[in-house]
Amino acid sequence: MNSIRSRTRNSLEVNSALPVKGRPEASYTLPSWLYTDSGIYEMERERIFFDSWQYVAHESYLAQEGDYVTVQICDQNVFVIRHSDGELRAFHNVCRHRAHELLPHGRGNVKNTIVCPYHAWTYSRDGKLRGAPNTHLRPGFDRDEFGLAQVRMEIFLNCVFVNLNPEAIPLAAMAGDLEADVRRRIPFFDEISVPSDDQCRSVDINAGWKVVVDNFVECYHCEHAHPGFADLICIDSYRHESYNLWARQLGEDLREDNSAYRLDPDRDVMLAAFWYLWPNTTFNMLPGPAEVNIAAIRPTGPATTCFDGNRLTRSGEVHRERRNYVNNTLVVEDVVLCESVQRGLASKGYSQGPVVAGPSEDGRGEHALHHFHGLVASALNLQIA
């Protein structure tokens, strides 16, 4: 059952035992070696993550002059900073002298200039080189030649995204229908910001990024693996819908009396909605007080992932009971599932599985998983036989 593959310069031929294209209900999953082969990860770096819009942070994290946020895109480190003119700019987080990283991981504030910790090369917040000790000793040294390398940046849904491809199509042009859908279903979206009790949370998972996305975009596993979630949201009426570069899960039939956390229908948002944006961004709203979680599924290696999220609120306060359920139950359940799948993908007893889906996009089906596999195949230029 092992797949045979051969690489050409521009495409990857996949001789699969079972078809992985066409209608979801007649298709099979991607072959397991596409999840375990380190060469595939190298292709994904170049063809997917270095050529797609990557979430950095909600704009409210960059509200003040000098605020910055760093983001790791595989092995590429980038930062976004607000300059004194009020504009946001994105740069590769590397000194142009000897490649030392300039700003520490995470977020912070640069009061005046960015100073390299190695040789004290100094940059203004617009990326211009302002000082370089002893370079007067080098004839003809021109500071203008060694400004920071800029990165393409865009604001989408009040969030900062970057793209390492300077010729990339604007995200708004690629997924404007996603923005319209999010704003229609979350009327308070423009009112959310960083809460006073801000606790950004990153979860390291011993599973590849595709395994984590696979798990996110389907709820076939929810009744069995997430009993609290299935008690909160009626899976019978749960819906999945897939579009061009995104997919949505929607639950409108909720139970006040459930085992996850308490709901107050007179005060709470009585809707569950989860959006996936290719390749690795998610917008998430669970029922309860007005909050939205925005997260990225960031690959850290061929078989490791960091789930990196920001929680934004309208009130400025985080709903602790819901946060405890998500952090201590829901996320834990998903991590265990993903890590087990990653181990199982290496088994000689597995190659492919059937996509479980019917003609309608109900919440128990794997329609969005099939949609995601198609996007992967397209990005890697897979020729699937």
Tab-separated table of C-alpha atoms in Angstrom, residues 128-320:
chain	number	residue	atom	x	y	z
A	128	LYS	CA	16.840	52.867	8.007
A	129	LEU	CA	20.353	52.277	9.318
A	130	ARG	CA	21.194	55.208	11.621
A	131	GLY	CA	24.431	54.113	13.214
A	132	ALA	CA	27.149	51.517	12.682
A	133	PRO	CA	30.217	51.787	14.953
A	134	ASN	CA	33.588	52.258	13.262
A	135	THR	CA	32.248	52.000	9.733
A	136	HIS	CA	33.993	55.307	9.024
A	137	LEU	CA	37.064	53.108	8.745
A	138	ARG	CA	35.544	51.402	5.692
A	139	PRO	CA	36.013	53.581	2.570
A	140	GLY	CA	32.792	54.383	0.770
A	141	PHE	CA	30.523	52.812	3.387
A	142	ASP	CA	26.940	53.849	2.577
A	143	ARG	CA	24.359	53.376	5.338
A	144	ASP	CA	21.550	53.525	2.782
A	145	GLU	CA	22.701	50.175	1.384
A	146	PHE	CA	22.102	48.375	4.670
A	147	GLY	CA	18.611	49.248	5.781
A	148	LEU	CA	16.385	46.449	7.036
A	149	ALA	CA	14.827	44.168	4.450
A	150	GLN	CA	11.127	45.009	4.256
A	151	VAL	CA	8.341	42.416	4.160
A	152	ARG	CA	4.946	42.714	2.473
A	153	MET	CA	2.222	43.554	5.005
A	154	GLU	CA	-1.554	43.953	4.951
A	155	ILE	CA	-4.379	44.668	7.382
A	156	PHE	CA	-7.224	42.183	7.030
A	157	LEU	CA	-10.126	41.862	9.463
A	158	ASN	CA	-8.322	44.335	11.757
A	159	CYS	CA	-5.372	41.944	11.886
A	160	VAL	CA	-1.808	42.268	10.646
A	161	PHE	CA	-0.719	39.712	8.058
A	162	VAL	CA	2.640	39.414	6.298
A	163	ASN	CA	3.717	37.624	3.138
A	164	LEU	CA	7.304	36.771	2.193
A	165	ASN	CA	6.349	36.958	-1.477
A	166	PRO	CA	6.527	40.650	-2.472
A	167	GLU	CA	4.335	39.928	-5.513
A	168	ALA	CA	1.532	38.261	-3.541
A	169	ILE	CA	-2.083	38.996	-4.424
A	170	PRO	CA	-3.679	41.115	-1.652
A	171	LEU	CA	-5.443	39.032	0.948
A	172	ALA	CA	-8.556	41.170	0.700
A	173	ALA	CA	-8.794	40.281	-2.994
A	174	MET	CA	-8.328	36.586	-2.271
A	175	ALA	CA	-10.665	36.242	0.714
A	176	GLY	CA	-12.942	39.272	0.787
A	177	ASP	CA	-15.930	36.960	1.115
A	178	LEU	CA	-14.452	35.625	4.359
A	179	GLU	CA	-14.245	39.146	5.775
A	180	ALA	CA	-17.886	39.777	4.850
A	181	ASP	CA	-18.972	36.507	6.450
A	182	VAL	CA	-17.073	37.134	9.698
A	183	ARG	CA	-18.446	40.654	10.035
A	184	ARG	CA	-21.988	39.479	9.321
A	185	ARG	CA	-21.880	36.781	11.970
A	186	ILE	CA	-19.861	38.783	14.525
A	187	PRO	CA	-21.465	42.249	14.526
A	188	PHE	CA	-19.212	43.351	17.409
A	189	PHE	CA	-16.006	42.412	15.571
A	190	ASP	CA	-14.779	46.021	15.325
A	191	GLU	CA	-15.221	46.433	19.097
A	192	ILE	CA	-12.848	43.680	20.236
A	193	SER	CA	-9.330	44.364	21.466
A	194	VAL	CA	-6.639	43.051	23.808
A	195	PRO	CA	-8.187	42.326	27.235
A	196	SER	CA	-6.758	43.746	30.450
A	197	ASP	CA	-5.947	40.190	31.551
A	198	ASP	CA	-4.095	39.369	28.359
A	199	GLN	CA	-2.708	35.852	28.334
A	200	CYS	CA	-1.414	34.971	24.870
A	201	ARG	CA	-1.084	31.210	24.763
A	202	SER	CA	1.074	29.046	22.568
A	203	VAL	CA	0.640	25.291	22.575
A	204	ASP	CA	3.431	23.068	21.261
A	205	ILE	CA	2.144	19.921	19.553
A	206	ASN	CA	4.178	16.885	18.506
A	207	ALA	CA	2.334	16.639	15.217
A	208	GLY	CA	2.785	18.208	11.797
A	209	TRP	CA	0.791	21.251	10.780
A	210	LYS	CA	-1.390	19.322	8.310
A	211	VAL	CA	-2.454	16.922	11.054
A	212	VAL	CA	-3.494	19.884	13.212
A	213	VAL	CA	-5.418	21.530	10.370
A	214	ASP	CA	-7.073	18.194	9.527
A	215	ASN	CA	-8.300	18.014	13.094
A	216	PHE	CA	-9.501	21.634	13.160
A	217	VAL	CA	-11.575	21.516	9.984
A	218	GLU	CA	-13.689	18.453	10.800
A	219	CYS	CA	-16.091	17.624	13.618
A	220	TYR	CA	-16.622	13.979	12.745
A	221	HIS	CA	-14.600	13.294	15.895
A	222	CYS	CA	-16.447	15.735	18.172
A	223	GLU	CA	-19.175	13.560	19.681
A	224	HIS	CA	-16.721	10.845	20.633
A	225	ALA	CA	-13.586	12.857	21.464
A	226	HIS	CA	-15.077	16.149	22.775
A	227	PRO	CA	-18.054	15.208	24.975
A	228	GLY	CA	-18.272	18.665	26.549
A	229	PHE	CA	-18.274	20.404	23.161
A	230	ALA	CA	-20.912	17.998	21.809
A	231	ASP	CA	-22.990	18.655	24.925
A	232	LEU	CA	-22.725	22.418	24.377
A	233	ILE	CA	-23.372	22.487	20.617
A	234	CYS	CA	-25.911	20.174	19.003
A	235	ILE	CA	-23.984	18.243	16.351
A	236	ASP	CA	-27.229	17.233	14.595
A	237	SER	CA	-27.612	20.772	13.244
A	238	TYR	CA	-23.904	21.665	13.066
A	239	ARG	CA	-22.846	22.813	9.572
A	240	HIS	CA	-19.615	22.870	7.575
A	241	GLU	CA	-19.192	24.914	4.403
A	242	SER	CA	-16.122	25.317	2.200
A	243	TYR	CA	-15.280	28.171	-0.140
A	244	ASN	CA	-12.241	29.157	-2.204
A	245	LEU	CA	-9.498	29.664	0.391
A	246	TRP	CA	-11.523	29.219	3.553
A	247	ALA	CA	-14.057	27.076	5.349
A	248	ARG	CA	-16.556	27.657	8.151
A	249	GLN	CA	-18.160	25.579	10.901
A	250	LEU	CA	-21.369	26.915	12.392
A	251	GLY	CA	-23.413	25.866	15.418
A	252	GLU	CA	-26.617	27.756	16.226
A	253	ASP	CA	-28.442	25.108	18.282
A	254	LEU	CA	-26.939	25.418	21.767
A	255	ARG	CA	-27.708	23.916	25.145
A	256	GLU	CA	-27.743	26.181	28.197
A	257	ASP	CA	-27.491	23.193	30.504
A	258	ASN	CA	-24.272	21.521	29.382
A	259	SER	CA	-21.120	20.013	30.858
A	260	ALA	CA	-18.648	22.487	29.314
A	261	TYR	CA	-19.543	25.863	30.906
A	262	ARG	CA	-22.630	27.862	31.791
A	263	LEU	CA	-24.532	30.019	29.297
A	264	ASP	CA	-26.896	32.911	29.904
A	265	PRO	CA	-29.119	33.286	26.796
A	266	ASP	CA	-30.243	36.746	27.969
A	267	ARG	CA	-26.707	38.137	27.953
A	268	ASP	CA	-24.458	35.822	25.968
A	269	VAL	CA	-23.681	35.394	22.286
A	270	MET	CA	-25.590	32.218	21.422
A	271	LEU	CA	-23.548	31.165	18.415
A	272	ALA	CA	-20.501	29.016	17.737
A	273	ALA	CA	-18.516	29.791	14.591
A	274	PHE	CA	-15.054	28.687	13.474
A	275	TRP	CA	-13.351	29.918	10.314
A	276	TYR	CA	-10.288	28.410	8.679
A	277	LEU	CA	-8.237	30.571	6.270
A	278	TRP	CA	-5.635	28.902	4.071
A	279	PRO	CA	-3.083	27.836	4.990
A	280	ASN	CA	-2.984	28.133	8.791
A	281	THR	CA	-5.115	30.931	10.299
A	282	THR	CA	-8.266	30.413	12.359
A	283	PHE	CA	-10.948	32.790	13.674
A	284	ASN	CA	-12.944	31.241	16.508
A	285	MET	CA	-16.018	32.231	18.490
A	286	LEU	CA	-17.530	30.007	21.156
A	287	PRO	CA	-20.880	30.955	22.723
A	288	GLY	CA	-20.809	33.187	25.786
A	289	PRO	CA	-19.639	36.780	26.389
A	290	ALA	CA	-18.378	38.592	23.293
A	291	GLU	CA	-14.900	37.189	22.620
A	292	VAL	CA	-13.004	36.060	19.539
A	293	ASN	CA	-9.894	33.908	19.426
A	294	ILE	CA	-7.562	34.362	16.461
A	295	ALA	CA	-4.837	31.766	16.093
A	296	ALA	CA	-2.204	30.452	13.719
A	297	ILE	CA	-1.167	26.832	13.256
A	298	ARG	CA	2.568	27.408	12.801
A	299	PRO	CA	4.856	24.581	11.644
A	300	THR	CA	8.057	24.317	13.671
A	301	GLY	CA	9.384	21.225	11.884
A	302	PRO	CA	8.253	18.288	9.758
A	303	ALA	CA	6.339	16.760	12.683
A	304	THR	CA	5.932	19.612	15.192
A	305	THR	CA	3.567	22.562	15.388
A	306	CYS	CA	2.923	25.585	17.566
A	307	PHE	CA	-0.724	26.629	17.966
A	308	ASP	CA	-0.290	30.345	18.639
A	309	GLY	CA	-3.390	32.299	19.648
A	310	ASN	CA	-4.697	35.698	20.757
A	311	ARG	CA	-7.960	36.168	22.650
A	312	LEU	CA	-9.787	39.468	21.978
A	313	THR	CA	-12.776	40.726	23.976
A	314	ARG	CA	-15.393	43.456	23.764
A	315	SER	CA	-15.677	44.042	27.514
A	316	GLY	CA	-11.962	44.057	28.281
A	317	GLU	CA	-12.423	41.053	30.582
A	318	VAL	CA	-11.898	37.378	29.761
A	319	HIS	CA	-14.642	34.850	30.545
A	320	ARG	CA	-12.628	32.647	32.898
